[in-house]
PDB file of C-alpha atoms in Angstrom:
ATOM      1  CA  UNK P 560     290.838  80.781 329.934  1.00 62.00           C
ATOM      2  CA  UNK P 561     293.248  78.554 327.683  1.00 67.00           C
ATOM      3  CA  UNK P 562     291.078  79.336 324.659  1.00 72.00           C
ATOM      4  CA  UNK P 563     290.663  82.534 325.431  1.00 69.00           C
ATOM      5  CA  UNK P 564     294.468  83.107 325.171  1.00 72.00           C
ATOM      6  CA  UNK P 565     294.847  81.288 321.917  1.00 70.00           C
ATOM      7  CA  UNK P 566     292.242  83.782 319.911  1.00 78.00           C
ATOM      8  CA  UNK P 567     294.287  86.320 321.498  1.00 76.00           C
ATOM      9  CA  UNK P 568     297.508  84.989 320.181  1.00 78.00           C
ATOM     10  CA  UNK P 569     295.661  84.262 316.721  1.00 81.00           C
ATOM     11  CA  UNK P 570     294.002  88.047 316.649  1.00 83.00           C
ATOM     12  CA  UNK P 571     297.638  89.220 317.398  1.00 82.00           C
ATOM     13  CA  UNK P 572     299.329  86.953 314.914  1.00 85.00           C
ATOM     14  CA  UNK P 573     296.746  88.539 312.349  1.00 85.00           C
ATOM     15  CA  UNK P 574     297.790  91.499 312.988  1.00 85.00           C
ATOM     16  CA  UNK P 575     301.107  91.437 312.833  1.00 86.00           C
ATOM     17  CA  UNK P 576     300.735  89.837 309.769  1.00 87.00           C
ATOM     18  CA  UNK P 577     298.476  92.782 308.301  1.00 86.00           C
ATOM     19  CA  UNK P 578     301.112  95.345 309.753  1.00 85.00           C
ATOM     20  CA  UNK P 579     303.631  92.924 307.531  1.00 87.00           C
ATOM     21  CA  UNK P 580     301.237  93.229 304.499  1.00 91.00           C
ATOM     22  CA  UNK P 581     301.138  96.990 304.801  1.00 91.00           C
ATOM     23  CA  UNK P 582     304.893  97.054 304.957  1.00 93.00           C
ATOM     24  CA  UNK P 583     305.364  95.098 301.563  1.00 94.00           C
ATOM     25  CA  UNK P 584     302.542  97.523 300.191  1.00 94.00           C
ATOM     26  CA  UNK P 585     304.480 100.693 301.116  1.00 95.00           C
ATOM     27  CA  UNK P 586     307.617  99.032 300.005  1.00 96.00           C
ATOM     28  CA  UNK P 587     305.984  97.561 296.229  1.00 96.00           C
ATOM     29  CA  UNK P 588     304.300 101.192 295.406  1.00 95.00           C
ATOM     30  CA  UNK P 589     307.776 103.108 296.154  1.00 97.00           C
ATOM     31  CA  UNK P 590     309.529 100.466 294.083  1.00 97.00           C
ATOM     32  CA  UNK P 591     306.743 100.317 291.335  1.00 95.00           C
ATOM     33  CA  UNK P 592     306.726 104.614 291.472  1.00 96.00           C
ATOM     34  CA  UNK P 593     310.524 104.607 291.072  1.00 97.00           C
ATOM     35  CA  UNK P 594     310.324 102.556 288.025  1.00 97.00           C
ATOM     36  CA  UNK P 595     308.097 104.377 286.405  1.00 96.00           C
ATOM     37  CA  UNK P 596     309.739 107.040 287.460  1.00 97.00           C
ATOM     38  CA  UNK P 597     313.088 106.211 285.781  1.00 98.00           C
ATOM     39  CA  UNK P 598     311.731 104.467 282.681  1.00 98.00           C
ATOM     40  CA  UNK P 599     310.212 108.073 281.905  1.00 98.00           C
ATOM     41  CA  UNK P 600     313.180 109.974 282.566  1.00 98.00           C
ATOM     42  CA  UNK P 601     315.194 107.723 280.668  1.00 98.00           C
ATOM     43  CA  UNK P 602     313.251 108.413 277.474  1.00 98.00           C
ATOM     44  CA  UNK P 603     313.248 111.934 278.046  1.00 98.00           C
ATOM     45  CA  UNK P 604     315.130 114.475 276.322  1.00 97.00           C
ATOM     46  CA  UNK P 605     314.827 117.261 278.138  1.00 97.00           C
ATOM     47  CA  UNK P 606     312.655 118.980 281.671  1.00 98.00           C
ATOM     48  CA  UNK P 607     310.276 121.931 281.178  1.00 97.00           C
ATOM     49  CA  UNK P 608     310.843 123.643 284.888  1.00 95.00           C
ATOM     50  CA  UNK P 609     313.323 122.642 287.463  1.00 97.00           C
ATOM     51  CA  UNK P 610     310.362 122.407 290.085  1.00 96.00           C
ATOM     52  CA  UNK P 611     311.088 119.988 293.470  1.00 96.00           C
ATOM     53  CA  UNK P 612     307.767 118.671 294.138  1.00 95.00           C
ATOM     54  CA  UNK P 613     306.750 117.996 290.129  1.00 96.00           C
ATOM     55  CA  UNK P 614     308.568 116.765 287.337  1.00 97.00           C
ATOM     56  CA  UNK P 615     307.644 118.004 283.488  1.00 98.00           C
ATOM     57  CA  UNK P 616     309.214 115.910 280.988  1.00 98.00           C
ATOM     58  CA  UNK P 617     309.582 116.299 277.187  1.00 97.00           C
ATOM     59  CA  UNK P 618     309.666 113.513 275.149  1.00 97.00           C
ATOM     60  CA  UNK P 619     307.523 113.223 271.803  1.00 95.00           C
ATOM     61  CA  UNK P 620     304.479 114.110 274.282  1.00 96.00           C
ATOM     62  CA  UNK P 621     304.872 116.002 277.097  1.00 97.00           C
ATOM     63  CA  UNK P 622     304.389 113.693 280.681  1.00 97.00           C
ATOM     64  CA  UNK P 623     303.752 115.585 284.188  1.00 97.00           C
ATOM     65  CA  UNK P 624     304.284 113.944 287.681  1.00 97.00           C
ATOM     66  CA  UNK P 625     303.216 115.299 290.472  1.00 95.00           C
ATOM     67  CA  UNK P 626     301.456 113.668 293.776  1.00 95.00           C
ATOM     68  CA  UNK P 627     297.737 114.279 294.711  1.00 93.00           C
ATOM     69  CA  UNK P 628     295.915 114.139 297.544  1.00 88.00           C
ATOM     70  CA  UNK P 629     294.111 110.206 298.033  1.00 81.00           C
ATOM     71  CA  UNK P 630     290.195 110.421 298.101  1.00 77.00           C
ATOM     72  CA  UNK P 631     289.814 107.219 298.736  1.00 75.00           C
ATOM     73  CA  UNK P 632     292.127 107.462 301.890  1.00 69.00           C
ATOM     74  CA  UNK P 633     289.565 106.071 304.068  1.00 73.00           C
ATOM     75  CA  UNK P 634     288.880 102.889 302.204  1.00 75.00           C
ATOM     76  CA  UNK P 635     292.182 101.345 301.716  1.00 75.00           C
ATOM     77  CA  UNK P 636     292.755  97.896 303.603  1.00 76.00           C
ATOM     78  CA  UNK P 637     295.924  98.907 304.655  1.00 76.00           C
ATOM     79  CA  UNK P 638     296.643 101.070 307.411  1.00 76.00           C
ATOM     80  CA  UNK P 639     299.111 103.732 305.725  1.00 84.00           C
ATOM     81  CA  UNK P 640     299.118 106.948 304.643  1.00 86.00           C
ATOM     82  CA  UNK P 641     299.900 109.248 302.251  1.00 91.00           C
ATOM     83  CA  UNK P 642     299.300 110.462 298.550  1.00 94.00           C
ATOM     84  CA  UNK P 643     299.087 109.620 294.957  1.00 95.00           C
ATOM     85  CA  UNK P 644     301.722 109.709 292.484  1.00 96.00           C
ATOM     86  CA  UNK P 645     300.032 110.813 289.415  1.00 96.00           C
ATOM     87  CA  UNK P 646     301.125 110.796 285.881  1.00 97.00           C
ATOM     88  CA  UNK P 647     299.779 112.422 283.100  1.00 96.00           C
ATOM     89  CA  UNK P 648     300.522 113.414 279.204  1.00 96.00           C
ATOM     90  CA  UNK P 649     299.396 116.412 277.793  1.00 94.00           C
ATOM     91  CA  UNK P 650     296.955 114.620 275.613  1.00 93.00           C
ATOM     92  CA  UNK P 651     295.174 113.018 277.976  1.00 91.00           C
ATOM     93  CA  UNK P 652     292.003 115.044 280.185  1.00 89.00           C
ATOM     94  CA  UNK P 653     292.680 113.356 283.396  1.00 91.00           C
ATOM     95  CA  UNK P 654     295.802 112.080 285.217  1.00 93.00           C
ATOM     96  CA  UNK P 655     296.383 108.703 285.746  1.00 94.00           C
ATOM     97  CA  UNK P 656     297.739 107.404 289.293  1.00 93.00           C
ATOM     98  CA  UNK P 657     300.673 105.347 289.209  1.00 95.00           C
ATOM     99  CA  UNK P 658     301.251 104.422 293.052  1.00 94.00           C
ATOM    100  CA  UNK P 659     299.926 104.774 296.478  1.00 92.00           C
ATOM    101  CA  UNK P 660     300.970 106.091 300.049  1.00 93.00           C
ATOM    102  CA  UNK P 661     303.909 108.357 298.632  1.00 95.00           C
ATOM    103  CA  UNK P 662     304.410 111.054 301.448  1.00 95.00           C
ATOM    104  CA  UNK P 663     307.231 113.040 299.424  1.00 96.00           C
ATOM    105  CA  UNK P 664     308.407 113.271 296.117  1.00 97.00           C
ATOM    106  CA  UNK P 665     311.177 115.623 295.779  1.00 97.00           C
ATOM    107  CA  UNK P 666     312.818 116.005 292.557  1.00 98.00           C
ATOM    108  CA  UNK P 667     316.477 117.591 291.780  1.00 98.00           C
ATOM    109  CA  UNK P 668     318.069 118.469 288.487  1.00 98.00           C
ATOM    110  CA  UNK P 669     321.548 117.952 288.115  1.00 98.00           C
ATOM    111  CA  UNK P 670     323.806 119.480 284.985  1.00 97.00           C
ATOM    112  CA  UNK P 671     326.468 117.619 282.858  1.00 96.00           C
ATOM    113  CA  UNK P 672     328.573 117.833 285.838  1.00 96.00           C
ATOM    114  CA  UNK P 673     326.494 116.255 287.853  1.00 96.00           C
ATOM    115  CA  UNK P 674     325.691 119.848 290.210  1.00 97.00           C
ATOM    116  CA  UNK P 675     322.486 121.204 291.128  1.00 98.00           C
ATOM    117  CA  UNK P 676     321.201 123.377 288.622  1.00 98.00           C
ATOM    118  CA  UNK P 677     317.590 124.848 288.158  1.00 97.00           C
ATOM    119  CA  UNK P 678     318.124 126.174 284.641  1.00 97.00           C
ATOM    120  CA  UNK P 679     316.209 123.439 282.665  1.00 97.00           C
ATOM    121  CA  UNK P 680     318.235 123.732 279.613  1.00 96.00           C
ATOM    122  CA  UNK P 681     321.152 122.769 281.316  1.00 97.00           C
ATOM    123  CA  UNK P 682     319.519 119.670 282.888  1.00 97.00           C
ATOM    124  CA  UNK P 683     321.387 116.362 282.029  1.00 97.00           C
ATOM    125  CA  UNK P 684     319.832 114.092 285.119  1.00 98.00           C
ATOM    126  CA  UNK P 685     317.020 114.073 287.010  1.00 98.00           C
ATOM    127  CA  UNK P 686     317.658 112.915 290.649  1.00 98.00           C
ATOM    128  CA  UNK P 687     314.243 111.923 292.585  1.00 98.00           C
ATOM    129  CA  UNK P 688     313.084 110.798 296.396  1.00 98.00           C
ATOM    130  CA  UNK P 689     310.169 109.034 297.053  1.00 97.00           C
ATOM    131  CA  UNK P 690     309.455 108.517 300.631  1.00 96.00           C
ATOM    132  CA  UNK P 691     306.725 106.964 302.232  1.00 95.00           C
ATOM    133  CA  UNK P 692     305.852 106.223 306.220  1.00 93.00           C
ATOM    134  CA  UNK P 693     305.189 102.942 307.817  1.00 90.00           C
ATOM    135  CA  UNK P 694     304.949 102.677 311.660  1.00 87.00           C
ATOM    136  CA  UNK P 695     306.963 105.900 312.285  1.00 87.00           C
ATOM    137  CA  UNK P 696     309.923 104.350 309.818  1.00 92.00           C
ATOM    138  CA  UNK P 697     310.874 106.068 306.485  1.00 95.00           C
ATOM    139  CA  UNK P 698     311.095 103.992 303.699  1.00 96.00           C
ATOM    140  CA  UNK P 699     313.105 105.602 300.494  1.00 96.00           C
ATOM    141  CA  UNK P 700     313.573 104.855 296.693  1.00 97.00           C
ATOM    142  CA  UNK P 701     316.237 107.294 295.348  1.00 97.00           C
ATOM    143  CA  UNK P 702     317.374 107.182 292.010  1.00 98.00           C
ATOM    144  CA  UNK P 703     319.337 109.780 289.463  1.00 98.00           C
ATOM    145  CA  UNK P 704     318.476 109.020 285.708  1.00 98.00           C
ATOM    146  CA  UNK P 705     320.074 110.362 282.934  1.00 97.00           C
ATOM    147  CA  UNK P 706     318.104 111.934 280.229  1.00 98.00           C
ATOM    148  CA  UNK P 707     317.880 110.691 276.723  1.00 97.00           C
ATOM    149  CA  UNK P 708     320.891 111.535 274.444  1.00 92.00           C
ATOM    150  CA  UNK P 709     323.062 113.414 276.946  1.00 91.00           C
ATOM    151  CA  UNK P 710     326.271 113.931 278.209  1.00 86.00           C
ATOM    152  CA  UNK P 711     326.562 113.632 281.865  1.00 86.00           C
ATOM    153  CA  UNK P 712     329.685 113.246 283.996  1.00 82.00           C
TER     154      UNK P 712
END
């Protein structure tokens, strides 16, 4: 029975490795999504609208960010769920997937004093929270990014 025991141990180790990889994959996706969002926000001069589940940024082009269903959910290597963060420029026909396994995107808009606002023309900074789940645990990326060329705090 020793060999069987070793095989079970090996299987467990492989499972743990996959879980560890899944967690790293999730954290990677959250970090990638956060840095892309932050970079785009910092290059934007204004927001168009103040929606909590979608971000519309004004640069020389207009950029839309939102979450969409993952059509490939069953094809993933990792046991992770969630949606895809999409980015689309107004000149593009199709939206580009930026990150996987994002369960939530919450956007808050701040005026020059750091107070929440729902008036687009008063927005000076954008706070976003990206969340993902792995084995009942929530992983989060949260950032406040100032728009380009505005006074903030």
